[in-house]
Amino acid sequence: MTHLTTQGNIKKTAAEKAFPALYDKIAPGLPGGKAVRRLRNKAMEDFKASGLPGRGVEAWKYTNLRQLLTDSYPPAVPAGGGVLMNTDEAASHGAFSTLERATMVFVDGHYRPELSDISAIGDKARIMTLAQALETEDTRALDTLVSAADADPLINLTLAMMRDGAMVSIPDGVRIKTPLHFVHINRTGASCANTTRHIVHVGKGAALKIFQTHAGSENATYFTNTLFIAQIGNEGQLTRVKVQGDSLSAFHFGHLRAELGEKAKLRDFTLNLGGHVVRSEVDVALAGNAADAHVSGAYLLSGKQHCDTSIMMDHQRPGGTSQQQFRGVVDDGAQGIFQGKVRVAPDAQKSDGRQMVRALLLSERASHFAKPELEIFADDVQCAHGATAGELDDEALFFLRARGIPEPRAKALLITGFIGEALDDITDLDIRDRLEELTQNWLDRRSGETS
Amino acid sequence: MKSLMKIENLHAEVGGKEILKGINLNIAPGQVHAIMGPNGSGKSTLSNVLAGRDDYVVTKGSVSFMGENLLEMAPEERAAAGIFLAFQYPLEIPGVATMTFLKTAINAQRKTRGEDELSTPAFMRFVREKSALLGVKDEMLKRPLNVGFSGGEKKRNEILQMALLEPAFCILDETDSGLDIDALKVVSEGVNALRDKERSMLVITHYQRLLDYIVPDFVHVLSNGRVVRSGGKDLALELEKSGYAEYGADAA
Ligand SMILES: Nc1ncnc2c1ncn2[C@@H]1O[C@H](COP(=O)(O)OP(=O)(O)OP(=O)(O)O)[C@@H](O)[C@H]1O
Ligand SMILES: [Mg+2]
């Protein structure tokens, strides 16, 4: 989401002052040569000009970072000599550790080759790290980064401070079966930032499946900011399943930006469980004819969590289809936010854009805001959206209990069923099972806390 | 007389309005009692109160079940103790798979009673056997609970649950309405298969025909929240002819 204006002469917040100062200090140590440095400097200048998004910025209306973010976070120090983690421990991380997959492990934002294993994909794909690409001033990487630069302050911050990430390119026609897992782990426990960018290119008719998981030391306050740039060629397919299980004190900013060629397909699912302040953003450009994007997800929130899901579906060419399917479960004093936008360009006739968000409020203090937006400039289109928020159905609960199912288990069944409606696109049963298990664990923890 | 369930002077209200105004019933093990009565007389209210629905408030009276105070138990405890209500309007629950529901219910009850849980293969065999008897199709079991089921299919599904849970006390709230003639036979056979000298039933119906299949020991007429007449199975035939006019079937 891009529209942003400079905030004029508003007094800078502590964080707005701290980030540029921090940048000046760390910039010399960041990877990349002169061209990269210019890119970073420009991004930081833009950040200084815009400041953090506050109340006046529509795309950040419900997540006022000027208020929520009170400090900058120094970048996490690379793991140095001491071994912070062994291979087994790293391999067991993230939600999908029992499934066959290749892994790229990022600890505190740094790629850790000794903990990663990409042999299952082998030489079928070109894989390197962002740090390598920046050091060698890889043209494709730089071009992609430049084209993704825009006025969003968080994107600018990522661009200025980016440290590492994955650069993956799947050649035309190559369909990779083994999922590639980006494992993000926060390990230091200290207040620090890690800033990653992934660049994934899926060639024409090629296919790739990505797992992306985030986890961190319990109660650690840190700042994680990941931008994932995906380019999917004609008739290519990218599937991403992301599970965000960061510390309940962390700031998590995760952004997927995908551009789809003709008849290209995107299937994206995000489960947000962790984080204190979370912004989960997906921007899709349906840039080729008849591109097809399904973006779905669920969020399970408790305590004082604040989770903002913002989706943008930009139908640029005719015949595209898009779907957004989200379910939120909000307990205690937590707050869920869903902003979903469908834009249909003047010549994107026969576009079909659908959106549905439903929230389940488990406490009187829980809140949920849904803001659907349609911006339609073509006349022959089909668009539909809906948003509901409500409590657990008492009658359904009684029915289950009258069959002998104890109340906590009956509630769990209903909540799992509710979340299940967002899992329709996940046809791989192993993955579905894992996501249902995570939901179940969350529910078990909740009922453990209240009983 | 030995008693499985004893209801004494039961008063209950819903939404601040008194619906049950002093019900007395004594049901011995193995007996089948039928309840008939005009619309709105409180039949479903009675069944919901017995199953433990908490928006029905008992204001007076008592219910003892197997010597325990039923009214103090949570719905799931009543189920585990052997109370089963086949609902007049079974609910559709999207997102909850029928098989998951059945397995969770069976195992939850077994666990509460201190029995071992059924293994998945044993559970599958059990469900196959009972659903074949009741004409519940495999395809129905694959759907979310009752979602898209026809009225009659929902009723069969209720009786399937009853057959699987093998309760000590079955309440059938108008299980016959919505069933076609053949289904009525199949479902009645399913119910009769469960009749034994320990198990009791409370069968609520508007139609004498059901009682040709499930022959009751007693028939009670409920009107305006009270049992106004009790008799043998012939009472149902008599009601079929005369209607409820003489019992003051008022527009409550
Ligand atoms: N939630 C409620 N709030 C207010 N009144 C209610 C509520 N539920 C039931 N009632 C009233 O209680 C009375 C008894 O209802 P009940 O469902 O027990 O009747 P019934 O004998 O089962 O009727 P039927 O033969 O039509 O099924 C009715 O007048 C009904 O309108
Ligand atoms: Mg009724």
Tab-separated table of N, CA and C in Angstrom, chain B residues 21-73:
chain	number	residue	atom	x	y	z
B	21	LYS	N	-45.014	-25.852	34.552
B	21	LYS	CA	-45.737	-25.377	35.743
B	21	LYS	C	-46.043	-26.508	36.712
B	22	GLY	N	-45.048	-27.358	36.947
B	22	GLY	CA	-45.252	-28.432	37.916
B	22	GLY	C	-45.435	-29.775	37.235
B	23	ILE	N	-44.350	-30.317	36.707
B	23	ILE	CA	-44.402	-31.608	36.009
B	23	ILE	C	-44.013	-32.713	36.985
B	24	ASN	N	-44.769	-33.804	36.964
B	24	ASN	CA	-44.419	-34.989	37.732
B	24	ASN	C	-44.395	-36.189	36.804
B	25	LEU	N	-43.261	-36.882	36.791
B	25	LEU	CA	-43.161	-38.097	35.973
B	25	LEU	C	-42.208	-39.043	36.676
B	26	ASN	N	-42.549	-40.302	36.643
B	26	ASN	CA	-41.670	-41.285	37.251
B	26	ASN	C	-41.437	-42.384	36.228
B	27	ILE	N	-40.217	-42.562	35.818
B	27	ILE	CA	-39.932	-43.486	34.721
B	27	ILE	C	-39.013	-44.600	35.216
B	28	ALA	N	-39.504	-45.799	35.122
B	28	ALA	CA	-38.743	-46.951	35.612
B	28	ALA	C	-37.820	-47.471	34.514
B	29	PRO	N	-36.761	-48.185	34.864
B	29	PRO	CA	-35.850	-48.736	33.860
B	29	PRO	C	-36.616	-49.598	32.862
B	30	GLY	N	-36.301	-49.431	31.580
B	30	GLY	CA	-36.914	-50.255	30.549
B	30	GLY	C	-38.233	-49.723	30.019
B	31	GLN	N	-38.780	-48.715	30.677
B	31	GLN	CA	-40.082	-48.207	30.224
B	31	GLN	C	-39.955	-47.169	29.107
B	32	VAL	N	-40.988	-47.158	28.254
B	32	VAL	CA	-41.087	-46.114	27.253
B	32	VAL	C	-42.319	-45.267	27.558
B	33	HIS	N	-42.091	-43.972	27.781
B	33	HIS	CA	-43.199	-43.047	28.022
B	33	HIS	C	-43.328	-42.122	26.821
B	34	ALA	N	-44.557	-41.991	26.330
B	34	ALA	CA	-44.777	-41.051	25.235
B	34	ALA	C	-45.383	-39.777	25.795
B	35	ILE	N	-44.983	-38.643	25.205
B	35	ILE	CA	-45.609	-37.373	25.583
B	35	ILE	C	-46.222	-36.749	24.349
B	36	MET	N	-47.487	-36.437	24.460
B	36	MET	CA	-48.174	-35.755	23.372
B	36	MET	C	-48.721	-34.450	23.934
B	37	GLY	N	-49.170	-33.592	23.051
B	37	GLY	CA	-49.718	-32.340	23.556
B	37	GLY	C	-49.630	-31.252	22.513
B	38	PRO	N	-50.466	-30.232	22.661
B	38	PRO	CA	-50.530	-29.179	21.640
B	38	PRO	C	-49.213	-28.419	21.488
B	39	ASN	N	-49.093	-27.740	20.355
B	39	ASN	CA	-47.936	-26.885	20.106
B	39	ASN	C	-47.790	-25.875	21.226
B	40	GLY	N	-46.583	-25.684	21.651
B	40	GLY	CA	-46.322	-24.654	22.663
B	40	GLY	C	-46.639	-25.081	24.080
B	41	SER	N	-46.956	-26.356	24.281
B	41	SER	CA	-47.351	-26.778	25.627
B	41	SER	C	-46.152	-26.999	26.545
B	42	GLY	N	-44.940	-27.069	25.977
B	42	GLY	CA	-43.747	-27.173	26.819
B	42	GLY	C	-42.966	-28.467	26.646
B	43	LYS	N	-43.277	-29.238	25.613
B	43	LYS	CA	-42.622	-30.536	25.418
B	43	LYS	C	-41.111	-30.369	25.164
B	44	SER	N	-40.760	-29.476	24.232
B	44	SER	CA	-39.334	-29.265	23.952
B	44	SER	C	-38.641	-28.586	25.130
B	45	THR	N	-39.386	-27.745	25.829
B	45	THR	CA	-38.814	-27.105	27.011
B	45	THR	C	-38.403	-28.168	28.022
B	46	LEU	N	-39.303	-29.136	28.242
B	46	LEU	CA	-38.984	-30.212	29.173
B	46	LEU	C	-37.735	-30.973	28.721
B	47	SER	N	-37.656	-31.281	27.428
B	47	SER	CA	-36.490	-32.052	26.988
B	47	SER	C	-35.202	-31.244	27.113
B	48	ASN	N	-35.263	-29.952	26.815
B	48	ASN	CA	-34.073	-29.103	26.961
B	48	ASN	C	-33.653	-28.934	28.414
B	49	VAL	N	-34.636	-28.837	29.310
B	49	VAL	CA	-34.324	-28.731	30.735
B	49	VAL	C	-33.619	-30.005	31.196
B	50	LEU	N	-34.103	-31.153	30.723
B	50	LEU	CA	-33.478	-32.416	31.126
B	50	LEU	C	-32.062	-32.549	30.570
B	51	ALA	N	-31.843	-31.992	29.359
B	51	ALA	CA	-30.507	-32.087	28.754
B	51	ALA	C	-29.547	-31.036	29.329
B	52	GLY	N	-30.089	-30.022	30.004
B	52	GLY	CA	-29.209	-29.088	30.706
B	52	GLY	C	-28.942	-27.774	30.010
B	53	ARG	N	-29.838	-27.364	29.148
B	53	ARG	CA	-29.630	-26.094	28.468
B	53	ARG	C	-29.767	-24.947	29.450
B	54	ASP	N	-28.773	-24.033	29.469
B	54	ASP	CA	-28.740	-23.113	30.609
B	54	ASP	C	-29.598	-21.863	30.452
B	55	ASP	N	-30.215	-21.649	29.274
B	55	ASP	CA	-31.129	-20.503	29.226
B	55	ASP	C	-32.541	-20.877	29.698
B	56	TYR	N	-32.700	-22.140	30.101
B	56	TYR	CA	-33.957	-22.545	30.731
B	56	TYR	C	-33.707	-22.610	32.241
B	57	VAL	N	-34.422	-21.809	32.994
B	57	VAL	CA	-34.146	-21.705	34.422
B	57	VAL	C	-35.171	-22.500	35.227
B	58	VAL	N	-34.655	-23.459	35.982
B	58	VAL	CA	-35.549	-24.229	36.852
B	58	VAL	C	-35.810	-23.412	38.110
B	59	THR	N	-37.084	-23.150	38.394
B	59	THR	CA	-37.408	-22.299	39.541
B	59	THR	C	-37.912	-23.102	40.743
B	60	LYS	N	-38.335	-24.331	40.476
B	60	LYS	CA	-38.884	-25.138	41.563
B	60	LYS	C	-38.834	-26.599	41.142
B	61	GLY	N	-38.824	-27.488	42.115
B	61	GLY	CA	-38.937	-28.914	41.817
B	61	GLY	C	-37.589	-29.590	41.694
B	62	SER	N	-37.626	-30.892	41.381
B	62	SER	CA	-36.379	-31.649	41.321
B	62	SER	C	-36.457	-32.741	40.254
B	63	VAL	N	-35.268	-33.141	39.803
B	63	VAL	CA	-35.173	-34.271	38.893
B	63	VAL	C	-34.057	-35.166	39.396
B	64	SER	N	-34.392	-36.407	39.714
B	64	SER	CA	-33.297	-37.300	40.078
B	64	SER	C	-33.149	-38.358	39.005
B	65	PHE	N	-31.889	-38.627	38.664
B	65	PHE	CA	-31.577	-39.587	37.614
B	65	PHE	C	-30.571	-40.578	38.184
B	66	MET	N	-30.943	-41.847	38.202
B	66	MET	CA	-30.136	-42.893	38.829
B	66	MET	C	-29.742	-42.481	40.254
B	67	GLY	N	-30.673	-41.828	40.912
B	67	GLY	CA	-30.430	-41.432	42.295
B	67	GLY	C	-29.616	-40.162	42.474
B	68	GLU	N	-29.146	-39.579	41.350
B	68	GLU	CA	-28.350	-38.343	41.458
B	68	GLU	C	-29.236	-37.136	41.142
B	69	ASN	N	-28.832	-35.980	41.652
B	69	ASN	CA	-29.534	-34.742	41.323
B	69	ASN	C	-29.118	-34.268	39.931
B	70	LEU	N	-29.979	-34.524	38.965
B	70	LEU	CA	-29.642	-34.217	37.568
B	70	LEU	C	-29.431	-32.723	37.343
B	71	LEU	N	-30.220	-31.915	38.044
B	71	LEU	CA	-30.217	-30.477	37.762
B	71	LEU	C	-28.908	-29.795	38.141
B	72	GLU	N	-28.088	-30.485	38.934
B	72	GLU	CA	-26.804	-29.889	39.304
B	72	GLU	C	-25.697	-30.199	38.315
B	73	MET	N	-26.004	-31.046	37.339
B	73	MET	CA	-24.933	-31.488	36.429
B	73	MET	C	-24.869	-30.631	35.165
